[in-house]
mmCIF file of C-alpha atoms in Angstrom:
data_model
loop_
_atom_site.group_PDB
_atom_site.id
_atom_site.type_symbol
_atom_site.label_atom_id
_atom_site.label_comp_id
_atom_site.label_asym_id
_atom_site.label_seq_id
_atom_site.Cartn_x
_atom_site.Cartn_y
_atom_site.Cartn_z
ATOM 1 C CA MET A 1 -35.148 18.220 42.107
ATOM 2 C CA SER A 2 -32.177 19.653 40.059
ATOM 3 C CA LEU A 3 -28.602 18.210 40.944
ATOM 4 C CA PHE A 4 -27.802 21.130 43.001
ATOM 5 C CA TRP A 5 -30.741 20.679 45.339
ATOM 6 C CA ARG A 6 -29.879 16.598 45.552
ATOM 7 C CA ILE A 7 -26.228 17.092 46.206
ATOM 8 C CA PHE A 8 -27.072 19.567 49.188
ATOM 9 C CA LEU A 9 -29.593 17.825 50.853
ATOM 10 C CA LEU A 10 -27.450 14.698 50.544
ATOM 11 C CA ASN A 11 -24.662 16.741 52.907
ATOM 12 C CA ALA A 12 -27.369 17.880 54.818
ATOM 13 C CA ALA A 13 -28.519 14.813 55.816
ATOM 14 C CA VAL A 14 -25.010 13.624 56.489
ATOM 15 C CA LEU A 15 -24.405 16.783 58.811
ATOM 16 C CA PHE A 16 -27.398 16.444 60.657
ATOM 17 C CA ALA A 17 -26.821 12.289 61.110
ATOM 18 C CA ALA A 18 -23.494 13.332 62.618
ATOM 19 C CA THR A 19 -24.791 16.406 64.982
ATOM 20 C CA ALA A 20 -27.803 13.960 66.420
ATOM 21 C CA LEU A 21 -24.949 11.345 67.013
ATOM 22 C CA LEU A 22 -22.658 14.126 68.805
ATOM 23 C CA LEU A 23 -25.802 15.219 71.183
ATOM 24 C CA LEU A 24 -27.298 12.004 71.713
ATOM 25 C CA GLY A 25 -25.101 9.865 71.886
ATOM 26 C CA PRO A 26 -23.291 8.261 74.787
ATOM 27 C CA VAL A 27 -19.924 10.177 74.214
ATOM 28 C CA THR A 28 -19.216 13.274 75.636
ATOM 29 C CA ILE A 29 -16.402 16.076 75.092
ATOM 30 C CA SER A 30 -14.229 17.203 77.533
ATOM 31 C CA ALA A 31 -11.967 20.590 78.144
ATOM 32 C CA PRO A 32 -8.504 19.441 77.292
ATOM 33 C CA VAL A 33 -10.094 16.862 75.193
ATOM 34 C CA LEU A 34 -8.921 13.519 75.960
ATOM 35 C CA LEU A 35 -6.907 10.948 73.529
ATOM 36 C CA THR A 36 -9.854 7.814 73.044
ATOM 37 C CA GLU A 37 -12.169 11.044 72.601
ATOM 38 C CA ALA A 38 -10.421 12.723 69.766
ATOM 39 C CA LEU A 39 -9.915 8.994 68.280
ATOM 40 C CA ILE A 40 -14.335 8.667 68.523
ATOM 41 C CA MET A 41 -14.564 12.109 66.818
ATOM 42 C CA SER A 42 -12.181 11.350 63.842
ATOM 43 C CA LEU A 43 -13.884 7.731 63.036
ATOM 44 C CA GLY A 44 -16.861 9.503 63.040
ATOM 45 C CA LEU A 45 -15.316 12.421 60.660
ATOM 46 C CA VAL A 46 -14.442 9.028 58.497
ATOM 47 C CA ALA A 47 -17.704 7.544 58.782
ATOM 48 C CA MET A 48 -19.505 10.956 57.871
ATOM 49 C CA LEU A 49 -17.039 11.320 54.750
ATOM 50 C CA VAL A 50 -17.105 8.051 53.675
ATOM 51 C CA ALA A 51 -21.346 8.349 53.626
ATOM 52 C CA ASN A 52 -21.166 11.260 51.949
ATOM 53 C CA ALA A 53 -19.179 9.918 49.009
ATOM 54 C CA ALA A 54 -21.108 6.838 48.474
ATOM 55 C CA LEU A 55 -24.268 9.147 48.052
ATOM 56 C CA LEU A 56 -22.428 11.332 46.225
ATOM 57 C CA ARG A 57 -21.101 7.871 43.973
ATOM 58 C CA ILE A 58 -24.663 7.108 43.455
ATOM 59 C CA GLY A 59 -26.025 10.125 42.378
ATOM 60 C CA LEU A 60 -23.205 10.738 39.743
ATOM 61 C CA THR A 61 -22.768 7.406 38.080
ATOM 62 C CA PRO A 62 -25.279 8.537 35.769
ATOM 63 C CA LEU A 63 -23.015 11.536 34.257
ATOM 64 C CA GLN A 64 -19.888 9.211 34.808
ATOM 65 C CA ARG A 65 -21.532 6.296 32.033
ATOM 66 C CA LEU A 66 -22.566 9.799 29.873
ATOM 67 C CA THR A 67 -18.904 11.207 30.194
ATOM 68 C CA ARG A 68 -17.734 7.654 28.658
ATOM 69 C CA ALA A 69 -20.217 7.173 26.191
ATOM 70 C CA MET A 70 -19.220 10.890 25.177
ATOM 71 C CA THR A 71 -15.581 10.027 25.115
ATOM 72 C CA THR A 72 -16.080 6.704 22.502
ATOM 73 C CA THR A 73 -18.864 8.211 20.668
ATOM 74 C CA ASP A 74 -17.586 7.573 16.385
ATOM 75 C CA LEU A 75 -20.302 8.706 14.172
ATOM 76 C CA LEU A 76 -19.179 5.938 12.608
ATOM 77 C CA ARG A 77 -20.171 3.567 14.377
ATOM 78 C CA PRO A 78 -23.841 4.747 14.910
ATOM 79 C CA GLY A 79 -26.653 3.003 17.024
ATOM 80 C CA ARG A 80 -24.635 3.400 20.130
ATOM 81 C CA ARG A 81 -26.512 4.839 22.901
ATOM 82 C CA PRO A 82 -26.018 5.549 26.643
ATOM 83 C CA VAL A 83 -29.394 4.244 28.549
ATOM 84 C CA VAL A 84 -31.097 7.357 30.333
ATOM 85 C CA SER A 85 -31.090 6.855 33.915
ATOM 86 C CA GLY A 86 -30.899 9.000 37.163
ATOM 87 C CA HIS A 87 -33.405 11.910 37.720
ATOM 88 C CA GLY A 88 -34.105 15.260 36.447
ATOM 89 C CA GLU A 89 -31.503 17.339 35.111
ATOM 90 C CA ILE A 90 -29.604 14.234 34.454
ATOM 91 C CA ALA A 91 -31.752 12.314 32.742
ATOM 92 C CA GLU A 92 -32.337 15.290 30.431
ATOM 93 C CA LEU A 93 -29.045 15.533 29.679
ATOM 94 C CA ILE A 94 -28.711 12.026 28.111
ATOM 95 C CA MET A 95 -31.747 12.512 26.482
ATOM 96 C CA THR A 96 -30.402 15.849 24.984
ATOM 97 C CA PHE A 97 -27.060 14.034 24.271
ATOM 98 C CA ASN A 98 -28.747 10.916 22.464
ATOM 99 C CA THR A 99 -31.099 13.560 20.272
ATOM 100 C CA MET A 100 -28.251 15.447 19.185
ATOM 101 C CA LEU A 101 -26.300 12.105 18.182
ATOM 102 C CA ASP A 102 -29.240 11.241 16.159
ATOM 103 C CA ARG A 103 -29.219 14.753 14.481
ATOM 104 C CA LEU A 104 -25.657 14.299 13.891
ATOM 105 C CA GLU A 105 -25.745 10.728 12.241
ATOM 106 C CA ALA A 106 -28.765 11.827 10.093
ATOM 107 C CA GLU A 107 -26.601 14.747 8.961
ATOM 108 C CA ARG A 108 -23.210 12.887 8.777
ATOM 109 C CA ALA A 109 -25.114 10.193 6.219
ATOM 110 C CA ALA A 110 -26.389 12.627 4.411
ATOM 111 C CA SER A 111 -23.604 14.690 3.988
ATOM 112 C CA SER A 112 -21.007 11.463 3.158
ATOM 113 C CA GLY A 113 -23.987 10.013 0.646
ATOM 114 C CA LEU A 114 -23.934 13.458 -1.088
ATOM 115 C CA ALA A 115 -19.369 13.664 -1.405
ATOM 116 C CA LEU A 116 -19.750 10.015 -1.837
ATOM 117 C CA SER A 117 -22.083 10.640 -4.976
ATOM 118 C CA ALA A 118 -19.877 13.401 -6.222
ATOM 119 C CA GLN A 119 -17.031 11.298 -5.944
ATOM 120 C CA GLU A 120 -18.462 8.363 -8.422
ATOM 121 C CA ALA A 121 -19.663 11.054 -10.680
ATOM 122 C CA GLU A 122 -16.346 12.953 -11.017
ATOM 123 C CA ARG A 123 -14.404 9.232 -11.162
ATOM 124 C CA ARG A 124 -16.593 8.376 -13.903
ATOM 125 C CA ARG A 125 -16.009 11.762 -15.813
ATOM 126 C CA ILE A 126 -12.151 11.299 -15.453
ATOM 127 C CA ALA A 127 -12.410 7.416 -16.539
ATOM 128 C CA GLN A 128 -14.528 8.838 -19.703
ATOM 129 C CA GLU A 129 -11.637 11.624 -20.185
ATOM 130 C CA LEU A 130 -9.223 9.202 -19.662
ATOM 131 C CA HIS A 131 -10.841 6.486 -22.370
ATOM 132 C CA ASP A 132 -11.673 9.308 -24.919
ATOM 133 C CA GLU A 133 -8.877 11.454 -24.632
ATOM 134 C CA ILE A 134 -5.836 10.612 -23.770
ATOM 135 C CA GLY A 135 -6.485 6.341 -24.320
ATOM 136 C CA GLN A 136 -7.345 7.402 -28.024
ATOM 137 C CA THR A 137 -4.736 9.578 -28.309
ATOM 138 C CA LEU A 138 -1.979 7.346 -27.599
ATOM 139 C CA THR A 139 -3.914 4.293 -29.515
ATOM 140 C CA ALA A 140 -3.214 6.857 -32.912
ATOM 141 C CA VAL A 141 0.575 7.064 -31.931
ATOM 142 C CA LEU A 142 0.810 3.496 -31.553
ATOM 143 C CA LEU A 143 -0.797 3.572 -35.180
ATOM 144 C CA GLU A 144 1.726 6.018 -36.642
ATOM 145 C CA LEU A 145 4.754 3.871 -34.398
ATOM 146 C CA LYS A 146 3.846 0.649 -35.984
ATOM 147 C CA ARG A 147 3.291 2.609 -40.009
ATOM 148 C CA VAL A 148 6.421 4.327 -39.365
ATOM 149 C CA ALA A 149 8.500 1.393 -38.255
ATOM 150 C CA ASP A 150 7.182 -0.637 -41.184
ATOM 151 C CA ARG A 151 8.675 1.890 -43.495
ATOM 152 C CA ALA A 152 11.771 2.785 -41.110
ATOM 153 C CA PRO A 153 15.402 1.397 -41.713
ATOM 154 C CA ALA A 154 16.501 -2.203 -40.337
ATOM 155 C CA PRO A 155 18.866 0.024 -37.506
ATOM 156 C CA LEU A 156 15.752 1.992 -35.698
ATOM 157 C CA ARG A 157 13.326 -0.487 -36.247
ATOM 158 C CA ALA A 158 14.406 -1.673 -32.712
ATOM 159 C CA GLU A 159 14.420 1.282 -31.684
ATOM 160 C CA LEU A 160 10.768 1.897 -32.648
ATOM 161 C CA HIS A 161 9.638 -0.973 -31.476
ATOM 162 C CA HIS A 162 11.275 -0.364 -27.695
ATOM 163 C CA VAL A 163 8.948 3.034 -28.526
ATOM 164 C CA GLN A 164 6.042 1.391 -29.384
ATOM 165 C CA GLU A 165 6.067 -0.909 -26.479
ATOM 166 C CA THR A 166 6.754 2.145 -23.840
ATOM 167 C CA THR A 167 3.482 3.903 -25.204
ATOM 168 C CA ARG A 168 1.931 0.173 -25.184
ATOM 169 C CA GLY A 169 2.133 -0.411 -21.633
ATOM 170 C CA SER A 170 1.333 3.407 -20.866
ATOM 171 C CA LEU A 171 -2.143 2.788 -22.646
ATOM 172 C CA ASP A 172 -2.358 -0.166 -20.600
ATOM 173 C CA GLU A 173 -1.648 1.676 -17.561
ATOM 174 C CA ILE A 174 -4.332 4.529 -18.443
ATOM 175 C CA ARG A 175 -6.798 1.360 -19.161
ATOM 176 C CA ARG A 176 -6.292 0.009 -15.729
ATOM 177 C CA ILE A 177 -6.723 3.555 -14.035
ATOM 178 C CA ALA A 178 -9.811 4.151 -15.862
ATOM 179 C CA ARG A 179 -11.097 0.768 -14.817
ATOM 180 C CA ARG A 180 -10.495 1.297 -11.151
ATOM 181 C CA LEU A 181 -12.126 4.288 -11.393
ATOM 182 C CA ARG A 182 -15.235 3.290 -13.204
ATOM 183 C CA PRO A 183 -15.743 -0.261 -13.120
ATOM 184 C CA GLY A 184 -17.090 -0.875 -16.637
ATOM 185 C CA VAL A 185 -17.711 -4.751 -15.787
ATOM 186 C CA LEU A 186 -20.397 -3.802 -12.803
ATOM 187 C CA GLU A 187 -22.660 -2.227 -14.697
ATOM 188 C CA GLU A 188 -22.626 -4.639 -17.807
ATOM 189 C CA LEU A 189 -22.150 -8.073 -16.209
ATOM 190 C CA GLY A 190 -23.074 -7.955 -12.318
ATOM 191 C CA LEU A 191 -21.373 -7.588 -8.823
ATOM 192 C CA ILE A 192 -19.750 -11.405 -9.467
ATOM 193 C CA SER A 193 -18.223 -10.748 -12.524
ATOM 194 C CA ALA A 194 -16.667 -6.950 -11.434
ATOM 195 C CA LEU A 195 -15.345 -9.039 -8.514
ATOM 196 C CA LYS A 196 -13.822 -11.784 -10.192
ATOM 197 C CA ALA A 197 -11.974 -8.926 -12.778
ATOM 198 C CA LEU A 198 -11.084 -7.147 -9.580
ATOM 199 C CA THR A 199 -9.152 -10.504 -8.555
ATOM 200 C CA ASN A 200 -7.726 -11.075 -12.193
ATOM 201 C CA GLU A 201 -6.110 -7.197 -11.701
ATOM 202 C CA ILE A 202 -4.889 -7.803 -8.184
ATOM 203 C CA THR A 203 -3.369 -11.304 -9.122
ATOM 204 C CA THR A 204 -1.745 -9.760 -12.415
ATOM 205 C CA HIS A 205 -0.369 -6.923 -11.057
ATOM 206 C CA SER A 206 1.112 -8.104 -7.172
ATOM 207 C CA ARG A 207 2.598 -11.109 -6.111
ATOM 208 C CA LEU A 208 -0.603 -11.970 -3.826
ATOM 209 C CA THR A 209 -2.978 -15.080 -4.723
ATOM 210 C CA VAL A 210 -6.591 -14.079 -4.461
ATOM 211 C CA ARG A 211 -8.956 -17.204 -3.710
ATOM 212 C CA HIS A 212 -12.204 -16.329 -4.391
ATOM 213 C CA ARG A 213 -16.068 -18.416 -3.073
ATOM 214 C CA PHE A 214 -19.037 -16.455 -4.311
ATOM 215 C CA ASP A 215 -22.352 -17.498 -3.393
ATOM 216 C CA GLY A 216 -24.733 -18.181 -6.124
ATOM 217 C CA ALA A 217 -27.913 -18.353 -4.145
ATOM 218 C CA LEU A 218 -27.547 -14.058 -3.605
ATOM 219 C CA PRO A 219 -30.592 -11.881 -2.933
ATOM 220 C CA PRO A 220 -31.199 -9.274 -5.281
ATOM 221 C CA LEU A 221 -28.896 -6.557 -4.871
ATOM 222 C CA GLY A 222 -29.546 -2.877 -5.939
ATOM 223 C CA GLU A 223 -27.332 -1.058 -7.632
ATOM 224 C CA ASP A 224 -26.056 1.114 -4.397
ATOM 225 C CA VAL A 225 -25.431 -2.081 -2.423
ATOM 226 C CA GLU A 226 -23.439 -3.641 -5.556
ATOM 227 C CA LEU A 227 -21.436 -0.676 -6.044
ATOM 228 C CA VAL A 228 -20.470 -0.536 -1.813
ATOM 229 C CA LEU A 229 -19.353 -4.366 -1.981
ATOM 230 C CA TYR A 230 -17.471 -3.563 -5.410
ATOM 231 C CA ARG A 231 -15.547 -0.461 -3.727
ATOM 232 C CA VAL A 232 -15.018 -2.188 0.012
ATOM 233 C CA ALA A 233 -13.629 -5.418 -1.722
ATOM 234 C CA GLN A 234 -11.672 -3.187 -4.076
ATOM 235 C CA GLU A 235 -10.221 -0.688 -1.121
ATOM 236 C CA GLY A 236 -9.559 -3.709 1.050
ATOM 237 C CA LEU A 237 -7.640 -5.618 -1.625
ATOM 238 C CA THR A 238 -5.280 -2.258 -2.233
ATOM 239 C CA ASN A 239 -4.979 -2.248 1.581
ATOM 240 C CA VAL A 240 -3.837 -5.470 1.628
ATOM 241 C CA VAL A 241 -1.224 -5.086 -1.364
ATOM 242 C CA ARG A 242 0.218 -1.935 0.251
ATOM 243 C CA HIS A 243 0.099 -2.550 3.713
ATOM 244 C CA ALA A 244 0.009 -6.629 4.811
ATOM 245 C CA ASP A 245 2.665 -7.946 3.549
ATOM 246 C CA ALA A 246 0.504 -11.180 2.645
ATOM 247 C CA ARG A 247 0.732 -13.649 0.314
ATOM 248 C CA GLN A 248 -3.258 -15.294 0.172
ATOM 249 C CA VAL A 249 -6.128 -13.604 0.330
ATOM 250 C CA GLU A 250 -9.660 -14.909 0.771
ATOM 251 C CA LEU A 251 -12.515 -12.978 -0.936
ATOM 252 C CA THR A 252 -15.969 -14.227 0.271
ATOM 253 C CA LEU A 253 -19.264 -13.001 -0.703
ATOM 254 C CA ARG A 254 -22.279 -15.048 0.803
ATOM 255 C CA ARG A 255 -25.839 -15.147 1.548
ATOM 256 C CA THR A 256 -26.657 -14.843 5.422
ATOM 257 C CA PRO A 257 -29.817 -14.988 7.211
ATOM 258 C CA ALA A 258 -29.705 -11.322 8.196
ATOM 259 C CA GLY A 259 -28.765 -10.444 4.294
ATOM 260 C CA VAL A 260 -25.007 -10.601 2.730
ATOM 261 C CA GLU A 261 -21.854 -10.891 3.960
ATOM 262 C CA LEU A 262 -18.395 -9.994 2.571
ATOM 263 C CA LEU A 263 -15.503 -11.540 4.011
ATOM 264 C CA LEU A 264 -11.983 -10.264 2.818
ATOM 265 C CA ARG A 265 -9.192 -12.652 4.922
ATOM 266 C CA ASP A 266 -5.039 -12.112 4.476
ATOM 267 C CA ASP A 267 -2.917 -14.157 6.038
ATOM 268 C CA GLY A 268 -0.296 -10.687 6.226
ATOM 269 C CA ARG A 269 0.789 -9.284 9.449
ATOM 270 C CA GLY A 270 -2.431 -7.801 10.696
ATOM 271 C CA ILE A 271 -3.325 -4.293 11.722
ATOM 272 C CA GLY A 272 -2.097 -4.793 15.306
ATOM 273 C CA THR A 273 -3.058 -1.588 17.715
ATOM 274 C CA ALA A 274 -2.864 0.938 14.685
ATOM 275 C CA THR A 275 -5.428 3.829 14.210
ATOM 276 C CA GLU A 276 -7.280 3.239 11.356
ATOM 277 C CA GLY A 277 -6.261 5.005 8.449
ATOM 278 C CA ALA A 278 -8.202 6.703 5.428
ATOM 279 C CA GLY A 279 -9.167 3.547 3.605
ATOM 280 C CA ILE A 280 -10.770 2.033 6.301
ATOM 281 C CA ARG A 281 -13.071 5.264 7.488
ATOM 282 C CA GLY A 282 -13.743 5.026 3.887
ATOM 283 C CA MET A 283 -15.421 1.790 3.755
ATOM 284 C CA ARG A 284 -17.502 2.649 6.570
ATOM 285 C CA GLU A 285 -18.897 5.897 5.512
ATOM 286 C CA ARG A 286 -19.767 3.724 1.959
ATOM 287 C CA ALA A 287 -20.853 0.882 4.238
ATOM 288 C CA LEU A 288 -23.455 3.653 6.119
ATOM 289 C CA LEU A 289 -25.087 4.670 3.247
ATOM 290 C CA ILE A 290 -26.885 1.347 2.886
ATOM 291 C CA GLY A 291 -27.407 0.668 6.235
ATOM 292 C CA ALA A 292 -24.326 -1.730 6.581
ATOM 293 C CA ASP A 293 -21.425 -2.475 9.311
ATOM 294 C CA VAL A 294 -18.037 -3.614 8.539
ATOM 295 C CA SER A 295 -15.520 -4.127 11.172
ATOM 296 C CA VAL A 296 -11.644 -4.979 10.915
ATOM 297 C CA GLU A 297 -10.347 -7.547 13.178
ATOM 298 C CA ARG A 298 -7.321 -10.090 13.875
ATOM 299 C CA ALA A 299 -8.366 -13.482 11.533
ATOM 300 C CA PRO A 300 -8.401 -16.431 13.516
ATOM 301 C CA GLY A 301 -5.837 -19.219 13.420
ATOM 302 C CA PRO A 302 -2.214 -19.162 14.130
ATOM 303 C CA GLY A 303 -1.296 -17.441 11.519
ATOM 304 C CA GLY A 304 -2.139 -14.018 11.975
ATOM 305 C CA GLY A 305 -3.835 -11.724 9.575
ATOM 306 C CA THR A 306 -6.846 -9.559 8.994
ATOM 307 C CA ASP A 307 -10.397 -10.034 8.542
ATOM 308 C CA VAL A 308 -12.514 -7.118 6.692
ATOM 309 C CA ARG A 309 -16.526 -7.839 7.153
ATOM 310 C CA LEU A 310 -19.353 -5.969 5.737
ATOM 311 C CA ARG A 311 -22.276 -7.008 6.923
ATOM 312 C CA VAL A 312 -25.002 -5.653 4.455
ATOM 313 C CA PRO A 313 -28.928 -6.219 6.526
ATOM 314 C CA ILE A 314 -31.829 -7.689 4.359
ATOM 315 C CA CYS A 315 -33.562 -4.031 4.572
ATOM 316 C CA ALA A 316 -30.545 -2.370 2.413
ATOM 317 C CA THR A 317 -30.605 -5.400 -0.078
ATOM 318 C CA ASP A 318 -34.498 -5.795 -0.860
ATOM 319 C CA ALA A 319 -34.521 -1.754 -1.048
ATOM 320 C CA ASP A 320 -33.579 -1.212 -4.996
ATOM 321 C CA HIS A 321 -33.591 -4.233 -7.322
ATOM 322 C CA THR A 322 -33.022 -2.201 -10.012
ATOM 323 C CA GLY A 323 -29.511 -3.686 -9.447
ATOM 324 C CA HIS A 324 -28.100 -6.674 -11.415
ATOM 325 C CA SER A 325 -25.663 -9.390 -10.236
ATOM 326 C CA ASP A 326 -24.810 -13.160 -11.682
ATOM 327 C CA HIS A 327 -26.705 -15.975 -9.653
ATOM 328 C CA ALA A 328 -24.204 -18.903 -10.684
ATOM 329 C CA HIS A 329 -21.859 -20.153 -7.967
ATOM 330 C CA HIS A 330 -18.134 -19.612 -8.100
ATOM 331 C CA ASP A 331 -14.951 -20.790 -6.638
ATOM 332 C CA GLY A 332 -11.609 -20.002 -7.921
ATOM 333 C CA HIS A 333 -8.705 -18.246 -6.885
ATOM 334 C CA GLY A 334 -5.815 -16.500 -9.176
ATOM 335 C CA GLY A 335 -2.580 -17.417 -9.050
ATOM 336 C CA HIS A 336 0.927 -15.300 -8.600
ATOM 337 C CA GLY A 337 1.687 -12.476 -11.266
ATOM 338 C CA GLY A 338 4.861 -11.740 -12.828
ATOM 339 C CA HIS A 339 5.871 -8.587 -10.811
ATOM 340 C CA THR A 340 5.003 -6.510 -8.073
ATOM 341 C CA GLY A 341 2.956 -4.110 -8.683
ATOM 342 C CA HIS A 342 -0.138 -1.548 -7.896
ATOM 343 C CA GLY A 343 -3.594 -2.448 -6.794
ATOM 344 C CA ALA A 344 -6.796 -1.321 -7.185
ATOM 345 C CA GLY A 345 -8.882 -0.909 -3.959
ATOM 346 C CA ALA A 346 -12.229 -2.522 -1.665
ATOM 347 C CA ALA A 347 -14.619 -5.735 0.555
ATOM 348 C CA ALA A 348 -15.265 -9.207 1.431
ATOM 349 C CA PRO A 349 -17.392 -12.531 3.371
ATOM 350 C CA GLY A 350 -17.444 -16.388 4.018
ATOM 351 C CA GLY A 351 -20.869 -18.785 3.730
ATOM 352 C CA PRO A 352 -21.600 -21.965 2.583
ATOM 353 C CA TYR A 353 -19.655 -23.289 -0.488
ATOM 354 C CA GLY A 354 -20.000 -25.242 -3.213
ATOM 355 C CA THR A 355 -18.133 -28.306 -3.651
ATOM 356 C CA ALA A 356 -16.348 -27.679 -6.839
ATOM 357 C CA ALA A 357 -12.761 -27.623 -6.043
ATOM 358 C CA PRO A 358 -10.633 -23.903 -6.735
ATOM 359 C CA GLU A 359 -8.752 -24.866 -9.661
ATOM 360 C CA LYS A 360 -4.992 -22.304 -10.200
ATOM 361 C CA SER A 361 -4.306 -20.625 -13.240
ATOM 362 C CA GLY A 362 -1.390 -18.379 -13.328
ATOM 363 C CA GLY A 363 -2.648 -14.893 -12.598
ATOM 364 C CA THR A 364 -6.392 -15.657 -13.937
ATOM 365 C CA ALA A 365 -9.066 -16.273 -11.756
ATOM 366 C CA ARG A 366 -11.653 -18.642 -13.313
ATOM 367 C CA ASP A 367 -14.996 -19.774 -13.084
ATOM 368 C CA THR A 368 -16.311 -23.599 -12.361
ATOM 369 C CA ASN A 369 -16.420 -24.330 -16.296
ATOM 370 C CA GLY A 370 -12.931 -22.961 -16.754
ATOM 371 C CA ASN A 371 -13.890 -19.721 -18.700
ATOM 372 C CA SER A 372 -11.474 -16.940 -18.310
ATOM 373 C CA SER A 373 -12.972 -13.974 -16.627
ATOM 374 C CA GLY A 374 -10.380 -11.447 -17.306
ATOM 375 C CA ASN A 375 -10.592 -8.232 -18.641
ATOM 376 C CA GLY A 376 -8.849 -8.213 -22.026
ATOM 377 C CA ASP A 377 -7.343 -5.571 -23.946
ATOM 378 C CA ASN A 378 -7.104 -5.647 -27.616
ATOM 379 C CA ARG A 379 -4.216 -3.790 -28.270
ATOM 380 C CA PRO A 380 -3.202 -2.131 -31.424
#
């Protein structure tokens, strides 16, 4: 039965009931109308309106639930669907809305995948050009400056050395940018080494102390999963450096019964009621590509801070075993860098940790054997 006829019949039933009470009830209406008669009629009208409102409320409740679902739907948080309830047109409307959400989420995932793949390809191209073109040019300039400085008169050598240092600093910055755009260590040495290099980068160029705890019993991770984990950690650390006003951050990667979890916890001022920015939405988009979920919430404890948690299900980690990851357990933290600077961007978790105590190493995170995981550059 259509919604129109259900509402019509509900109102008709209420009117028929009121008419029957007037015809068959003991109350009579005289002319002129007495006060008691008017009072009884008013009470009957109120009762009729209340009954009508209650019946309409019951009939329209599924529509109200659908309206709430529409206002809270977010394609970056998929899987939420209003329960199909009601009859006829209302149930059909809810099913149509759910079908539309399924289609939109599939299209959003496909388009996001294409966009992010194109973004990664462009990052690789730019990083390669920075390394091959600008990096090589600056290296040649440094060599030429060194040759000139060796032959220059003593009064000019100090100025030439200053130019050398400026050029060397620019070359180092270009290398850092290239590493952020294309983490070569991720492709060559695996996720754990890439995350350690990322924490070294952060501690070297900011006042942030980064502690990392990595589970040694991670399941095989595909290349796509490793890239998403790395980018989420990179973006999360960048947000901490830029916005959190934090002194310490803990980066944890662990295996869970459901898959793999990455946790980034800082002691900053927290997110409060601020709306999600492009960085967090970018994390969610990347997570959707591998069927994962990103949550951002206040860190437990009185100190405040923020937890960024990426949960990767087992089905995502088992989907592609072509990737590579380190299988040794690591537990360490970076020290303070010498000056404030810029961060790199994204992800994080917590879990069963090893027994080795973290050791401090001014600006460089180390593994339990004391070997530095930093990415050094050979300077000309």
